Structures are given as C-alpha cells and as structure tokens.
Amino acid sequence: QSVLTQQPSVSGAPGQRVTISCSGSTSNIGAGYDVNWYQQFPGTAPKLLIYGNNIRPSGVPDRFSGSKSGTSASLAITGLQSEDEADYYCQSYDSSLSGSLFGGGTKLTV
Amino acid sequence: QVQLVQSGVEVKKPGASVKVSCKTSGYTFTNYGISWMRQAPGQGLEWMGWISVSSGSTSYAQHLRDRLTLTADTSTTTAYMELRRLRSDDTAVYYCARANGAFDPWGQGTLVTVSS
C-alpha cells in the first residue's frame, strides 16, 4: 500500500531528544527513493528541513538529523527548544503511484 | 533570493474552475520543476502534481488526473495550477514549490474556498 505512516503526535521537555518515524513500503522508501522532511508552523508554508535522507539545508540547526533504514526513515531532534513546536512531514517518491507522497504529519509539543 | 509568490484568495462555487499562479524569481526557471500541493483545513499535506518547466511534461496524482492541469510560462517565469469541476472537498490552501527531488522553497499559499 502506498502510504507513509507517521505517529500523529510526539512530545518532549526542553533539552530532551525526540524522534519522529516515517514508515513506508517497498514502492517508496524501501525502493531507495530519498526521504525529505518539512517543518510547518500554524498558518505558514512548510519549510524544507532535511533532504536526501540526512542532509540539512543551509541554516537548519544541527539539532535536526535524518536517517533511513529499509522501508522506514526517522527525524531526530536533540536539545528540544520551545520554538521547535510545529508539525513535521516526511515525503518521498512512490513508484506505484508514479508521484510523490507525504506522511500524515506529526505534531511536536515541547 | 529564490522566491515563489502566489496569487490571492479565491472563492468559487461548486462546479467552477480555479487557476492559481505562482510567480518565481531569483533562479533559472527552466532548471527546476514546480510541484503543487494542497492542505485542507486541519489536515496534512497532499501532493497534487509536478511539471518539468524545461519540457512541459507533467505528472499528476491519480485521483486528480481528470480535473487538474499544470502549466508554466517561461516568458514570465510563472507556473499555473488549474483545477476544474470544483467540489466542496477541494477547499484548501494550495501551495507551489520549486522541485528538485525535494520541494524548496514554497510559495506562501493560496486559500481556495468552494462554497455555494
């Protein structure tokens, strides 16, 4: 099935570490397609946070890191700060759909 | 700097069409594609489609294929998204984004409301 599954919510105290998971299948993440992560604050457009599974664009703090293994990917945030409170989305390409796919999003509460 | 600026709020009746523009600047328009996404109120992101600006080739989400058309005007470095036969569940904020594997940056979004 061509979906990317994220946990709906995650929470952590300031300074802690949290991980957000993105579970896919053999037609998307497991097929070797890159995973990208986006951060979205209420009422604003999403912003690219991680691309190519684990690459941070210029300006993104190194507290954010991405990884990928098999049919899943993860976003880790260390040293949580109150300004990290946002929605996070994973995204990849799916060969069955012949198009891109987003996870359902994870709301981070700090 | 790279910027994508979208057209303004739209209010449409069911069955009508909407065309949203995405004016780009700060980069070579033909070197990247443009993807379109939408986000219904309180919901997650949905990928709608992609256009290769250099070739004009397109890829659409299967469930939108018969109602969606993406175009790009290289003379004005502007991309367009047209959605036809609008329904109430098309009410959403529509986003364009420069596409090169990942989507970056994004336009500010255009609210399209479909209501009788």
PDB file of C-alpha atoms in Angstrom:
ATOM      1  CA  GLN A   1       0.000   0.000   0.000  1.00  0.00           C
ATOM      2  CA  SER A   2       1.337   3.368  -0.995  1.00  0.00           C
ATOM      3  CA  VAL A   3       1.279   5.382   2.196  1.00  0.00           C
ATOM      4  CA  LEU A   4       3.823   6.920   4.536  1.00  0.00           C
ATOM      5  CA  THR A   5       2.814   6.460   8.175  1.00  0.00           C
ATOM      6  CA  GLN A   6       3.839   8.887  10.923  1.00  0.00           C
ATOM      7  CA  GLN A   7       2.764   8.950  14.542  1.00  0.00           C
ATOM      8  CA  PRO A   8       0.157  11.727  14.976  1.00  0.00           C
ATOM      9  CA  SER A   9       1.911  13.356  17.890  1.00  0.00           C
ATOM     10  CA  VAL A  10       5.080  13.357  19.936  1.00  0.00           C
ATOM     11  CA  SER A  11       6.142  15.409  22.926  1.00  0.00           C
ATOM     12  CA  GLY A  12       9.250  16.167  24.913  1.00  0.00           C
ATOM     13  CA  ALA A  13      10.601  18.517  27.511  1.00  0.00           C
ATOM     14  CA  PRO A  14      13.041  21.298  26.646  1.00  0.00           C
ATOM     15  CA  GLY A  15      16.524  19.869  26.182  1.00  0.00           C
ATOM     16  CA  GLN A  16      15.314  16.352  25.503  1.00  0.00           C
ATOM     17  CA  ARG A  17      15.594  14.266  22.345  1.00  0.00           C
ATOM     18  CA  VAL A  18      12.640  13.075  20.291  1.00  0.00           C
ATOM     19  CA  THR A  19      12.335  11.003  17.151  1.00  0.00           C
ATOM     20  CA  ILE A  20       9.625  11.090  14.522  1.00  0.00           C
ATOM     21  CA  SER A  21       9.200   7.992  12.415  1.00  0.00           C
ATOM     22  CA  CYS A  22       8.054   7.589   8.823  1.00  0.00           C
ATOM     23  CA  SER A  23       7.101   4.059   7.799  1.00  0.00           C
ATOM     24  CA  GLY A  24       6.805   3.272   4.121  1.00  0.00           C
ATOM     25  CA  SER A  25       6.962   0.284   1.820  1.00  0.00           C
ATOM     26  CA  THR A  26       8.914  -1.357  -0.971  1.00  0.00           C
ATOM     27  CA  SER A  27       7.405   1.014  -3.536  1.00  0.00           C
ATOM     28  CA  ASN A  28       8.719   4.176  -1.872  1.00  0.00           C
ATOM     29  CA  ILE A  29      11.326   4.324   0.906  1.00  0.00           C
ATOM     30  CA  GLY A  30      12.244   0.663   0.520  1.00  0.00           C
ATOM     31  CA  ALA A  31      12.783   1.123  -3.220  1.00  0.00           C
ATOM     32  CA  GLY A  32      15.628   3.506  -2.472  1.00  0.00           C
ATOM     33  CA  TYR A  33      13.874   6.822  -3.013  1.00  0.00           C
ATOM     34  CA  ASP A  34      15.082   9.684  -0.882  1.00  0.00           C
ATOM     35  CA  VAL A  35      13.126  10.884   2.122  1.00  0.00           C
ATOM     36  CA  ASN A  36      12.697  14.587   2.755  1.00  0.00           C
ATOM     37  CA  TRP A  37      11.368  16.254   5.896  1.00  0.00           C
ATOM     38  CA  TYR A  38       9.433  19.505   6.254  1.00  0.00           C
ATOM     39  CA  GLN A  39       8.597  21.697   9.244  1.00  0.00           C
ATOM     40  CA  GLN A  40       5.361  23.670   9.303  1.00  0.00           C
ATOM     41  CA  PHE A  41       4.194  26.268  11.810  1.00  0.00           C
ATOM     42  CA  PRO A  42       0.484  27.104  12.054  1.00  0.00           C
ATOM     43  CA  GLY A  43      -0.695  29.349   9.267  1.00  0.00           C
ATOM     44  CA  THR A  44       2.583  29.252   7.355  1.00  0.00           C
ATOM     45  CA  ALA A  45       4.000  27.338   4.413  1.00  0.00           C
ATOM     46  CA  PRO A  46       6.124  24.247   5.045  1.00  0.00           C
ATOM     47  CA  LYS A  47       9.893  24.634   5.101  1.00  0.00           C
ATOM     48  CA  LEU A  48      12.423  22.047   3.959  1.00  0.00           C
ATOM     49  CA  LEU A  49      14.239  20.657   6.998  1.00  0.00           C
ATOM     50  CA  ILE A  50      16.111  17.582   5.703  1.00  0.00           C
ATOM     51  CA  TYR A  51      16.627  16.378   2.140  1.00  0.00           C
ATOM     52  CA  GLY A  52      18.255  13.330   0.639  1.00  0.00           C
ATOM     53  CA  ASN A  53      17.507  11.345   3.821  1.00  0.00           C
ATOM     54  CA  ASN A  54      20.047  13.106   6.020  1.00  0.00           C
ATOM     55  CA  ILE A  55      21.218  16.417   4.529  1.00  0.00           C
ATOM     56  CA  ARG A  56      20.429  19.695   6.252  1.00  0.00           C
ATOM     57  CA  PRO A  57      19.898  22.762   4.065  1.00  0.00           C
ATOM     58  CA  SER A  58      21.921  25.799   4.968  1.00  0.00           C
ATOM     59  CA  GLY A  59      20.559  27.466   8.085  1.00  0.00           C
ATOM     60  CA  VAL A  60      18.965  24.381   9.630  1.00  0.00           C
ATOM     61  CA  PRO A  61      20.475  23.723  13.073  1.00  0.00           C
ATOM     62  CA  ASP A  62      22.451  20.521  13.538  1.00  0.00           C
ATOM     63  CA  ARG A  63      19.993  19.579  16.286  1.00  0.00           C
ATOM     64  CA  PHE A  64      17.920  18.163  13.428  1.00  0.00           C
ATOM     65  CA  SER A  65      19.067  14.938  11.785  1.00  0.00           C
ATOM     66  CA  GLY A  66      17.561  12.380   9.441  1.00  0.00           C
ATOM     67  CA  SER A  67      18.168   8.710   8.852  1.00  0.00           C
ATOM     68  CA  LYS A  68      16.766   5.936   6.712  1.00  0.00           C
ATOM     69  CA  SER A  69      16.815   2.163   7.007  1.00  0.00           C
ATOM     70  CA  GLY A  70      14.911  -0.373   4.958  1.00  0.00           C
ATOM     71  CA  THR A  71      11.354   0.830   4.459  1.00  0.00           C
ATOM     72  CA  SER A  72      11.467   3.463   7.219  1.00  0.00           C
ATOM     73  CA  ALA A  73      13.007   6.835   7.974  1.00  0.00           C
ATOM     74  CA  SER A  74      13.355   8.921  11.101  1.00  0.00           C
ATOM     75  CA  LEU A  75      13.809  12.543  12.062  1.00  0.00           C
ATOM     76  CA  ALA A  76      15.637  13.159  15.326  1.00  0.00           C
ATOM     77  CA  ILE A  77      15.576  16.445  17.192  1.00  0.00           C
ATOM     78  CA  THR A  78      18.012  16.893  20.068  1.00  0.00           C
ATOM     79  CA  GLY A  79      18.164  19.674  22.616  1.00  0.00           C
ATOM     80  CA  LEU A  80      14.466  20.419  22.177  1.00  0.00           C
ATOM     81  CA  GLN A  81      13.510  24.076  22.207  1.00  0.00           C
ATOM     82  CA  SER A  82      10.096  25.656  22.523  1.00  0.00           C
ATOM     83  CA  GLU A  83      10.422  27.065  19.004  1.00  0.00           C
ATOM     84  CA  ASP A  84      10.608  23.520  17.624  1.00  0.00           C
ATOM     85  CA  GLU A  85       6.915  23.098  18.370  1.00  0.00           C
ATOM     86  CA  ALA A  86       5.423  22.536  14.910  1.00  0.00           C
ATOM     87  CA  ASP A  87       4.083  19.915  12.526  1.00  0.00           C
ATOM     88  CA  TYR A  88       6.616  17.691  10.751  1.00  0.00           C
ATOM     89  CA  TYR A  89       6.039  15.832   7.497  1.00  0.00           C
ATOM     90  CA  CYS A  90       8.061  13.194   5.681  1.00  0.00           C
ATOM     91  CA  GLN A  91       7.901  12.947   1.886  1.00  0.00           C
ATOM     92  CA  SER A  92       9.185  10.518  -0.718  1.00  0.00           C
ATOM     93  CA  TYR A  93       8.501   9.273  -4.229  1.00  0.00           C
ATOM     94  CA  ASP A  94       6.341   6.225  -4.853  1.00  0.00           C
ATOM     95  CA  SER A  95       6.798   4.098  -7.949  1.00  0.00           C
ATOM     96  CA  SER A  96       3.323   2.553  -7.731  1.00  0.00           C
ATOM     97  CA  LEU A  97       1.720   5.981  -7.714  1.00  0.00           C
ATOM     98  CA  SER A  98       4.276   7.481 -10.125  1.00  0.00           C
ATOM     99  CA  GLY A  99       4.300  10.524  -7.913  1.00  0.00           C
ATOM    100  CA  SER A 100       5.287  11.984  -4.593  1.00  0.00           C
ATOM    101  CA  LEU A 101       3.771  11.097  -1.274  1.00  0.00           C
ATOM    102  CA  PHE A 102       3.584  12.814   2.128  1.00  0.00           C
ATOM    103  CA  GLY A 103       3.248  11.246   5.525  1.00  0.00           C
ATOM    104  CA  GLY A 104       0.231  12.242   7.563  1.00  0.00           C
ATOM    105  CA  GLY A 105       2.296  14.589   9.721  1.00  0.00           C
ATOM    106  CA  THR A 106       3.423  14.576  13.339  1.00  0.00           C
ATOM    107  CA  LYS A 107       2.603  17.340  15.784  1.00  0.00           C
ATOM    108  CA  LEU A 108       5.516  18.047  18.123  1.00  0.00           C
ATOM    109  CA  THR A 109       4.696  19.537  21.520  1.00  0.00           C
ATOM    110  CA  VAL A 110       7.519  20.914  23.643  1.00  0.00           C
TER     111      VAL A 110
ATOM    112  CA  GLN B   1      16.964  35.136  -3.148  1.00  0.00           C
ATOM    113  CA  VAL B   2      14.662  32.458  -4.502  1.00  0.00           C
ATOM    114  CA  GLN B   3      11.011  33.450  -4.149  1.00  0.00           C
ATOM    115  CA  LEU B   4       7.690  31.981  -5.177  1.00  0.00           C
ATOM    116  CA  VAL B   5       4.747  34.361  -4.835  1.00  0.00           C
ATOM    117  CA  GLN B   6       1.245  33.026  -5.338  1.00  0.00           C
ATOM    118  CA  SER B   7      -1.968  34.743  -6.353  1.00  0.00           C
ATOM    119  CA  GLY B   8      -4.622  35.698  -3.837  1.00  0.00           C
ATOM    120  CA  VAL B   9      -7.629  34.174  -2.148  1.00  0.00           C
ATOM    121  CA  GLU B  10     -10.275  32.579  -4.352  1.00  0.00           C
ATOM    122  CA  VAL B  11     -13.918  31.830  -3.588  1.00  0.00           C
ATOM    123  CA  LYS B  12     -15.663  29.578  -6.067  1.00  0.00           C
ATOM    124  CA  LYS B  13     -18.973  27.808  -6.450  1.00  0.00           C
ATOM    125  CA  PRO B  14     -19.187  24.039  -6.900  1.00  0.00           C
ATOM    126  CA  GLY B  15     -18.622  23.051 -10.498  1.00  0.00           C
ATOM    127  CA  ALA B  16     -16.490  26.095 -11.297  1.00  0.00           C
ATOM    128  CA  SER B  17     -12.767  26.194 -12.121  1.00  0.00           C
ATOM    129  CA  VAL B  18      -9.895  27.948 -10.372  1.00  0.00           C
ATOM    130  CA  LYS B  19      -6.486  28.947 -11.709  1.00  0.00           C
ATOM    131  CA  VAL B  20      -3.741  29.795  -9.225  1.00  0.00           C
ATOM    132  CA  SER B  21      -0.487  31.436 -10.305  1.00  0.00           C
ATOM    133  CA  CYS B  22       2.985  31.048  -8.837  1.00  0.00           C
ATOM    134  CA  LYS B  23       5.409  33.809  -9.849  1.00  0.00           C
ATOM    135  CA  THR B  24       9.049  32.786  -9.388  1.00  0.00           C
ATOM    136  CA  SER B  25      12.230  34.824  -9.129  1.00  0.00           C
ATOM    137  CA  GLY B  26      15.851  34.514  -8.069  1.00  0.00           C
ATOM    138  CA  TYR B  27      16.776  31.403 -10.042  1.00  0.00           C
ATOM    139  CA  THR B  28      16.821  29.975 -13.575  1.00  0.00           C
ATOM    140  CA  PHE B  29      13.192  28.958 -14.047  1.00  0.00           C
ATOM    141  CA  THR B  30      13.886  26.235 -16.595  1.00  0.00           C
ATOM    142  CA  ASN B  31      16.433  24.435 -14.406  1.00  0.00           C
ATOM    143  CA  TYR B  32      13.835  23.161 -11.942  1.00  0.00           C
ATOM    144  CA  GLY B  33      10.371  21.680 -11.874  1.00  0.00           C
ATOM    145  CA  ILE B  34       7.408  23.025  -9.961  1.00  0.00           C
ATOM    146  CA  SER B  35       5.259  20.853  -7.704  1.00  0.00           C
ATOM    147  CA  TRP B  36       1.837  21.715  -6.357  1.00  0.00           C
ATOM    148  CA  MET B  37       0.458  20.601  -3.010  1.00  0.00           C
ATOM    149  CA  ARG B  38      -2.679  21.351  -1.061  1.00  0.00           C
ATOM    150  CA  GLN B  39      -3.725  21.251   2.568  1.00  0.00           C
ATOM    151  CA  ALA B  40      -7.366  21.013   3.592  1.00  0.00           C
ATOM    152  CA  PRO B  41      -8.347  22.760   6.835  1.00  0.00           C
ATOM    153  CA  GLY B  42      -6.795  20.941   9.790  1.00  0.00           C
ATOM    154  CA  GLN B  43      -5.380  18.223   7.546  1.00  0.00           C
ATOM    155  CA  GLY B  44      -1.986  17.139   6.249  1.00  0.00           C
ATOM    156  CA  LEU B  45      -0.202  17.871   3.009  1.00  0.00           C
ATOM    157  CA  GLU B  46      -1.323  16.286  -0.249  1.00  0.00           C
ATOM    158  CA  TRP B  47       0.855  16.166  -3.364  1.00  0.00           C
ATOM    159  CA  MET B  48      -1.124  17.141  -6.454  1.00  0.00           C
ATOM    160  CA  GLY B  49       1.310  17.100  -9.337  1.00  0.00           C
ATOM    161  CA  TRP B  50       4.543  18.258 -10.920  1.00  0.00           C
ATOM    162  CA  ILE B  51       5.606  19.994 -14.101  1.00  0.00           C
ATOM    163  CA  SER B  52       9.002  19.986 -15.749  1.00  0.00           C
ATOM    164  CA  VAL B  53       9.392  23.627 -16.728  1.00  0.00           C
ATOM    165  CA  SER B  54      12.010  22.867 -19.362  1.00  0.00           C
ATOM    166  CA  SER B  55       9.988  20.224 -21.238  1.00  0.00           C
ATOM    167  CA  GLY B  56       6.432  20.891 -20.133  1.00  0.00           C
ATOM    168  CA  SER B  57       5.931  17.249 -19.162  1.00  0.00           C
ATOM    169  CA  THR B  58       3.616  16.657 -16.224  1.00  0.00           C
ATOM    170  CA  SER B  59       2.795  14.081 -13.579  1.00  0.00           C
ATOM    171  CA  TYR B  60      -0.481  14.164 -11.682  1.00  0.00           C
ATOM    172  CA  ALA B  61      -1.879  12.438  -8.610  1.00  0.00           C
ATOM    173  CA  GLN B  62      -4.134   9.708  -9.935  1.00  0.00           C
ATOM    174  CA  HIS B  63      -7.322  10.934  -8.267  1.00  0.00           C
ATOM    175  CA  LEU B  64      -6.895  14.450  -9.708  1.00  0.00           C
ATOM    176  CA  ARG B  65      -5.755  13.486 -13.189  1.00  0.00           C
ATOM    177  CA  ASP B  66      -9.035  14.247 -14.945  1.00  0.00           C
ATOM    178  CA  ARG B  67      -9.525  17.677 -13.302  1.00  0.00           C
ATOM    179  CA  LEU B  68      -6.020  19.128 -12.943  1.00  0.00           C
ATOM    180  CA  THR B  69      -3.790  20.946 -15.421  1.00  0.00           C
ATOM    181  CA  LEU B  70      -0.342  22.337 -14.627  1.00  0.00           C
ATOM    182  CA  THR B  71       1.370  24.774 -16.962  1.00  0.00           C
ATOM    183  CA  ALA B  72       4.430  27.012 -16.929  1.00  0.00           C
ATOM    184  CA  ASP B  73       5.140  30.223 -18.819  1.00  0.00           C
ATOM    185  CA  THR B  74       8.869  30.633 -19.290  1.00  0.00           C
ATOM    186  CA  SER B  75       8.492  34.202 -20.579  1.00  0.00           C
ATOM    187  CA  THR B  76       7.101  35.351 -17.227  1.00  0.00           C
ATOM    188  CA  THR B  77       8.689  32.641 -15.014  1.00  0.00           C
ATOM    189  CA  THR B  78       5.227  31.844 -13.722  1.00  0.00           C
ATOM    190  CA  ALA B  79       3.638  28.464 -13.074  1.00  0.00           C
ATOM    191  CA  TYR B  80      -0.094  27.845 -13.042  1.00  0.00           C
ATOM    192  CA  MET B  81      -2.409  25.306 -11.465  1.00  0.00           C
ATOM    193  CA  GLU B  82      -5.941  24.919 -12.827  1.00  0.00           C
ATOM    194  CA  LEU B  83      -8.476  22.698 -11.084  1.00  0.00           C
ATOM    195  CA  ARG B  84     -11.840  22.128 -12.744  1.00  0.00           C
ATOM    196  CA  ARG B  85     -15.259  20.918 -11.589  1.00  0.00           C
ATOM    197  CA  LEU B  86     -14.596  22.105  -8.070  1.00  0.00           C
ATOM    198  CA  ARG B  87     -16.244  20.352  -5.125  1.00  0.00           C
ATOM    199  CA  SER B  88     -16.563  21.373  -1.500  1.00  0.00           C
ATOM    200  CA  ASP B  89     -13.773  18.982  -0.535  1.00  0.00           C
ATOM    201  CA  ASP B  90     -11.380  20.930  -2.775  1.00  0.00           C
ATOM    202  CA  THR B  91     -11.451  23.703  -0.166  1.00  0.00           C
ATOM    203  CA  ALA B  92      -7.823  24.007   0.904  1.00  0.00           C
ATOM    204  CA  VAL B  93      -4.678  26.089   0.896  1.00  0.00           C
ATOM    205  CA  TYR B  94      -2.816  25.405  -2.336  1.00  0.00           C
ATOM    206  CA  TYR B  95       0.984  25.637  -2.438  1.00  0.00           C
ATOM    207  CA  CYS B  96       3.541  25.674  -5.222  1.00  0.00           C
ATOM    208  CA  ALA B  97       7.164  24.745  -4.566  1.00  0.00           C
ATOM    209  CA  ARG B  98      10.357  24.580  -6.576  1.00  0.00           C
ATOM    210  CA  ALA B  99      11.066  20.912  -7.154  1.00  0.00           C
ATOM    211  CA  ASN B 100      14.407  19.186  -7.488  1.00  0.00           C
ATOM    212  CA  GLY B 101      13.866  15.977  -5.593  1.00  0.00           C
ATOM    213  CA  ALA B 102      12.827  17.922  -2.557  1.00  0.00           C
ATOM    214  CA  PHE B 103      10.417  20.860  -2.507  1.00  0.00           C
ATOM    215  CA  ASP B 104      12.181  24.096  -1.644  1.00  0.00           C
ATOM    216  CA  PRO B 105      11.221  26.826  -1.281  1.00  0.00           C
ATOM    217  CA  TRP B 106       7.429  27.005  -1.101  1.00  0.00           C
ATOM    218  CA  GLY B 107       5.070  29.759  -2.065  1.00  0.00           C
ATOM    219  CA  GLN B 108       3.068  31.452   0.664  1.00  0.00           C
ATOM    220  CA  GLY B 109      -0.085  29.505  -0.191  1.00  0.00           C
ATOM    221  CA  THR B 110      -3.421  30.409  -1.762  1.00  0.00           C
ATOM    222  CA  LEU B 111      -6.689  29.745   0.037  1.00  0.00           C
ATOM    223  CA  VAL B 112      -9.355  28.363  -2.286  1.00  0.00           C
ATOM    224  CA  THR B 113     -12.824  28.100  -0.788  1.00  0.00           C
ATOM    225  CA  VAL B 114     -15.528  26.173  -2.623  1.00  0.00           C
ATOM    226  CA  SER B 115     -18.988  27.002  -1.363  1.00  0.00           C
ATOM    227  CA  SER B 116     -22.451  27.502  -2.760  1.00  0.00           C
TER     228      SER B 116
END
